[in-house]
CSV table of C-alpha atoms in Angstrom, one decimal:
chain,number,residue,atom,x,y,z
A,1,MET,CA,33.1,-38.4,-22.4
A,2,ASN,CA,31.1,-40.7,-20.3
A,3,THR,CA,27.3,-40.5,-19.8
A,4,LYS,CA,28.0,-39.1,-16.5
A,5,THR,CA,30.3,-36.0,-17.6
A,6,ILE,CA,28.0,-35.0,-20.3
A,7,LEU,CA,25.0,-35.0,-17.7
A,8,ILE,CA,27.2,-32.9,-15.4
A,9,ILE,CA,27.9,-30.4,-18.3
A,10,ILE,CA,24.2,-30.1,-19.1
A,11,VAL,CA,23.2,-29.5,-15.5
A,12,VAL,CA,25.8,-26.9,-15.1
A,13,VAL,CA,24.8,-25.2,-18.6
A,14,ALA,CA,21.1,-25.2,-17.4
A,15,VAL,CA,21.9,-23.8,-13.8
A,16,LEU,CA,23.9,-20.8,-15.5
A,17,ALA,CA,21.1,-20.3,-18.0
A,18,VAL,CA,18.4,-19.9,-15.4
A,19,GLY,CA,20.6,-18.0,-12.9
A,20,GLY,CA,21.8,-15.6,-15.9
A,21,TYR,CA,18.0,-15.1,-16.7
A,22,TYR,CA,17.1,-14.5,-13.1
A,23,VAL,CA,19.8,-11.8,-12.8
A,24,TYR,CA,18.7,-10.1,-16.1
A,25,GLN,CA,15.1,-10.1,-15.1
A,26,ASN,CA,15.8,-8.6,-11.8
A,27,ASN,CA,18.2,-5.6,-12.8
A,28,GLY,CA,21.3,-7.4,-12.0
A,29,LEU,CA,23.4,-6.2,-15.4
A,30,GLY,CA,20.4,-3.8,-16.8
A,31,THR,CA,20.9,-1.1,-14.8
A,32,PRO,CA,23.9,0.2,-12.7
A,33,ALA,CA,23.3,0.2,-8.9
A,34,GLY,CA,21.7,3.2,-7.6
A,35,GLN,CA,20.2,4.2,-11.0
A,36,THR,CA,16.8,3.8,-12.3
A,37,ASN,CA,14.6,4.6,-15.6
A,38,SER,CA,12.0,6.5,-13.7
A,39,THR,CA,12.6,9.5,-16.3
A,40,ASP,CA,10.9,7.2,-18.8
A,41,GLN,CA,8.0,6.7,-16.6
A,42,VAL,CA,4.6,8.5,-16.0
A,43,GLN,CA,4.5,9.9,-12.5
A,44,ALA,CA,0.7,10.3,-11.4
A,45,GLN,CA,-0.9,11.1,-8.2
A,46,ASP,CA,-4.5,10.7,-7.4
A,47,VAL,CA,-6.4,13.5,-6.0
A,48,THR,CA,-9.4,11.9,-6.0
A,49,VAL,CA,-10.3,8.3,-6.8
A,50,GLY,CA,-13.4,7.9,-8.6
A,51,THR,CA,-15.8,5.1,-8.8
A,52,GLY,CA,-17.2,2.9,-11.7
A,53,ILE,CA,-16.0,1.5,-14.5
A,54,PRO,CA,-12.2,1.9,-14.9
A,55,ALA,CA,-10.4,3.7,-18.0
A,56,SER,CA,-8.6,0.8,-19.8
A,57,PRO,CA,-7.6,0.1,-23.6
A,58,GLY,CA,-10.5,0.1,-26.1
A,59,THR,CA,-13.0,2.4,-23.7
A,60,VAL,CA,-14.1,5.8,-24.6
A,61,VAL,CA,-13.1,8.6,-22.1
A,62,SER,CA,-14.4,12.1,-21.7
A,63,ILE,CA,-11.5,14.1,-19.6
A,64,LEU,CA,-11.5,17.7,-18.7
A,65,TYR,CA,-7.8,18.5,-18.5
A,66,LYS,CA,-5.2,21.5,-18.0
A,67,GLY,CA,-1.6,21.2,-19.6
A,68,GLN,CA,1.4,22.8,-18.3
A,69,LEU,CA,5.0,23.0,-18.8
A,70,ALA,CA,7.4,22.5,-15.8
A,71,ASP,CA,7.5,26.6,-15.1
A,72,GLY,CA,3.8,26.7,-15.0
A,73,THR,CA,3.0,27.7,-18.5
A,74,VAL,CA,-0.4,26.9,-19.4
A,75,PHE,CA,-0.3,25.2,-23.1
A,76,ASP,CA,-3.5,23.7,-23.2
A,77,SER,CA,-6.7,23.1,-21.1
A,78,SER,CA,-10.5,22.6,-21.7
A,79,GLU,CA,-11.3,25.6,-20.3
A,80,MET,CA,-9.5,27.0,-23.8
A,81,HIS,CA,-12.2,24.9,-25.7
A,82,ASP,CA,-15.3,26.2,-24.0
A,83,ASN,CA,-15.0,23.6,-21.0
A,84,GLU,CA,-15.8,20.8,-23.5
A,85,PRO,CA,-14.1,17.2,-22.6
A,86,LEU,CA,-11.7,15.5,-24.7
A,87,VAL,CA,-13.3,12.5,-25.8
A,88,PHE,CA,-11.0,9.6,-27.0
A,89,GLN,CA,-10.9,5.9,-27.1
A,90,LEU,CA,-7.9,4.8,-25.0
A,91,GLY,CA,-5.1,2.9,-26.7
A,92,ALA,CA,-6.1,4.8,-30.3
A,93,PRO,CA,-3.3,6.5,-31.9
A,94,GLY,CA,-3.7,10.3,-31.7
A,95,ILE,CA,-2.9,11.0,-28.1
A,96,ILE,CA,0.5,11.0,-26.7
A,97,ALA,CA,1.6,7.9,-25.0
A,98,GLY,CA,2.2,9.6,-21.6
A,99,PHE,CA,-1.3,11.0,-21.5
A,100,GLN,CA,-3.0,7.4,-22.6
A,101,ILE,CA,-0.7,5.8,-19.7
A,102,GLY,CA,-1.9,8.5,-17.2
A,103,VAL,CA,-5.5,7.9,-17.9
A,104,ASN,CA,-5.3,4.4,-17.8
A,105,GLY,CA,-7.0,2.7,-14.6
A,106,MET,CA,-9.0,5.9,-13.8
A,107,LYS,CA,-12.6,5.7,-12.7
A,108,GLU,CA,-15.3,8.2,-13.3
A,109,GLY,CA,-15.0,11.2,-11.0
A,110,GLY,CA,-11.4,10.6,-10.8
A,111,LYS,CA,-8.9,13.6,-10.6
A,112,ARG,CA,-5.1,12.9,-11.1
A,113,THR,CA,-2.1,15.0,-11.5
A,114,MET,CA,0.3,13.4,-14.3
A,115,GLN,CA,3.9,14.2,-14.7
A,116,ILE,CA,4.9,13.2,-18.4
A,117,PRO,CA,8.6,12.8,-19.4
A,118,PRO,CA,9.7,14.1,-23.1
A,119,SER,CA,10.1,10.5,-24.1
A,120,LEU,CA,6.5,9.9,-23.6
A,121,GLY,CA,5.1,13.3,-24.6
A,122,TYR,CA,6.4,15.0,-27.7
A,123,GLY,CA,10.3,14.1,-27.4
A,124,GLY,CA,12.7,16.3,-29.2
A,125,GLU,CA,9.9,18.0,-31.4
A,126,ASP,CA,8.7,21.8,-30.9
A,127,ILE,CA,5.0,22.0,-30.7
A,128,LYS,CA,3.9,25.3,-32.6
A,129,ASP,CA,0.5,26.9,-32.7
A,130,PRO,CA,-1.2,27.8,-36.0
A,131,GLU,CA,1.0,31.0,-36.2
A,132,GLY,CA,4.1,29.1,-35.9
A,133,ASN,CA,4.6,30.4,-32.2
A,134,ILE,CA,6.3,27.3,-29.9
A,135,VAL,CA,3.9,26.3,-27.6
A,136,ILE,CA,5.2,23.3,-26.2
A,137,PRO,CA,9.7,23.5,-26.6
A,138,ALA,CA,11.5,20.2,-27.5
A,139,ASN,CA,12.0,17.9,-24.7
A,140,SER,CA,9.4,19.4,-22.1
A,141,THR,CA,8.0,17.5,-19.4
A,142,LEU,CA,4.3,18.0,-19.5
A,143,ILE,CA,2.2,18.2,-16.0
A,144,PHE,CA,-1.7,17.5,-16.6
A,145,GLN,CA,-4.1,17.8,-14.2
A,146,VAL,CA,-7.0,15.6,-15.5
A,147,GLU,CA,-10.3,14.9,-14.3
A,148,LEU,CA,-12.3,11.7,-15.7
A,149,VAL,CA,-15.9,12.8,-16.6
A,150,LYS,CA,-16.9,9.8,-18.2
A,151,VAL,CA,-16.0,6.2,-19.5
A,152,GLU,CA,-17.9,4.3,-21.9
A,153,ALA,CA,-17.3,0.5,-22.4
A,154,PRO,CA,-16.2,-0.3,-25.9
A,155,GLN,CA,-19.2,-1.3,-28.2
A,156,ALA,CA,-19.1,-4.9,-28.9
A,157,GLU,CA,-18.8,-5.8,-32.5
A,158,THR,CA,-21.9,-7.2,-34.0
A,159,PRO,CA,-21.0,-10.5,-36.3
A,160,GLN,CA,-21.5,-10.4,-39.6
A,161,GLY,CA,-24.5,-12.4,-40.5
A,162,ASN,CA,-25.0,-15.2,-43.3
A,163,GLU,CA,-26.5,-13.8,-45.9
């Protein structure tokens, strides 16, 4: 092959690679037409937009909440815990992914309704109370009403001194 033919082949391969990547990134091949993966996303609706520092990974948030199943059954709430807010570090383990995703970006005083699919909630696992009664059936969509009471910026790490 001569240099001109090799150059043409390289250009064609590059165009195909870039075009294929573009189609893949824009869901041309990944999801059939008319279908979306919205069942694996948290749906959130702000009732009241708060002010102040937005909740982001690493911040410590204080939340008042009510958790319900799709049929309206309340399975947990701040009210059940003497109206004490749930306090946790956003992004730390121990809180279901969908709840953390839904709280991310809220500001103090904000109120939001979130619908969390099973894949970002408890999945195929039944959640039971201490007596063994099922409180959240497997594969349940969870609905939360949350109020962000407080956002605390993460504490800056103090450098270790040279001793």
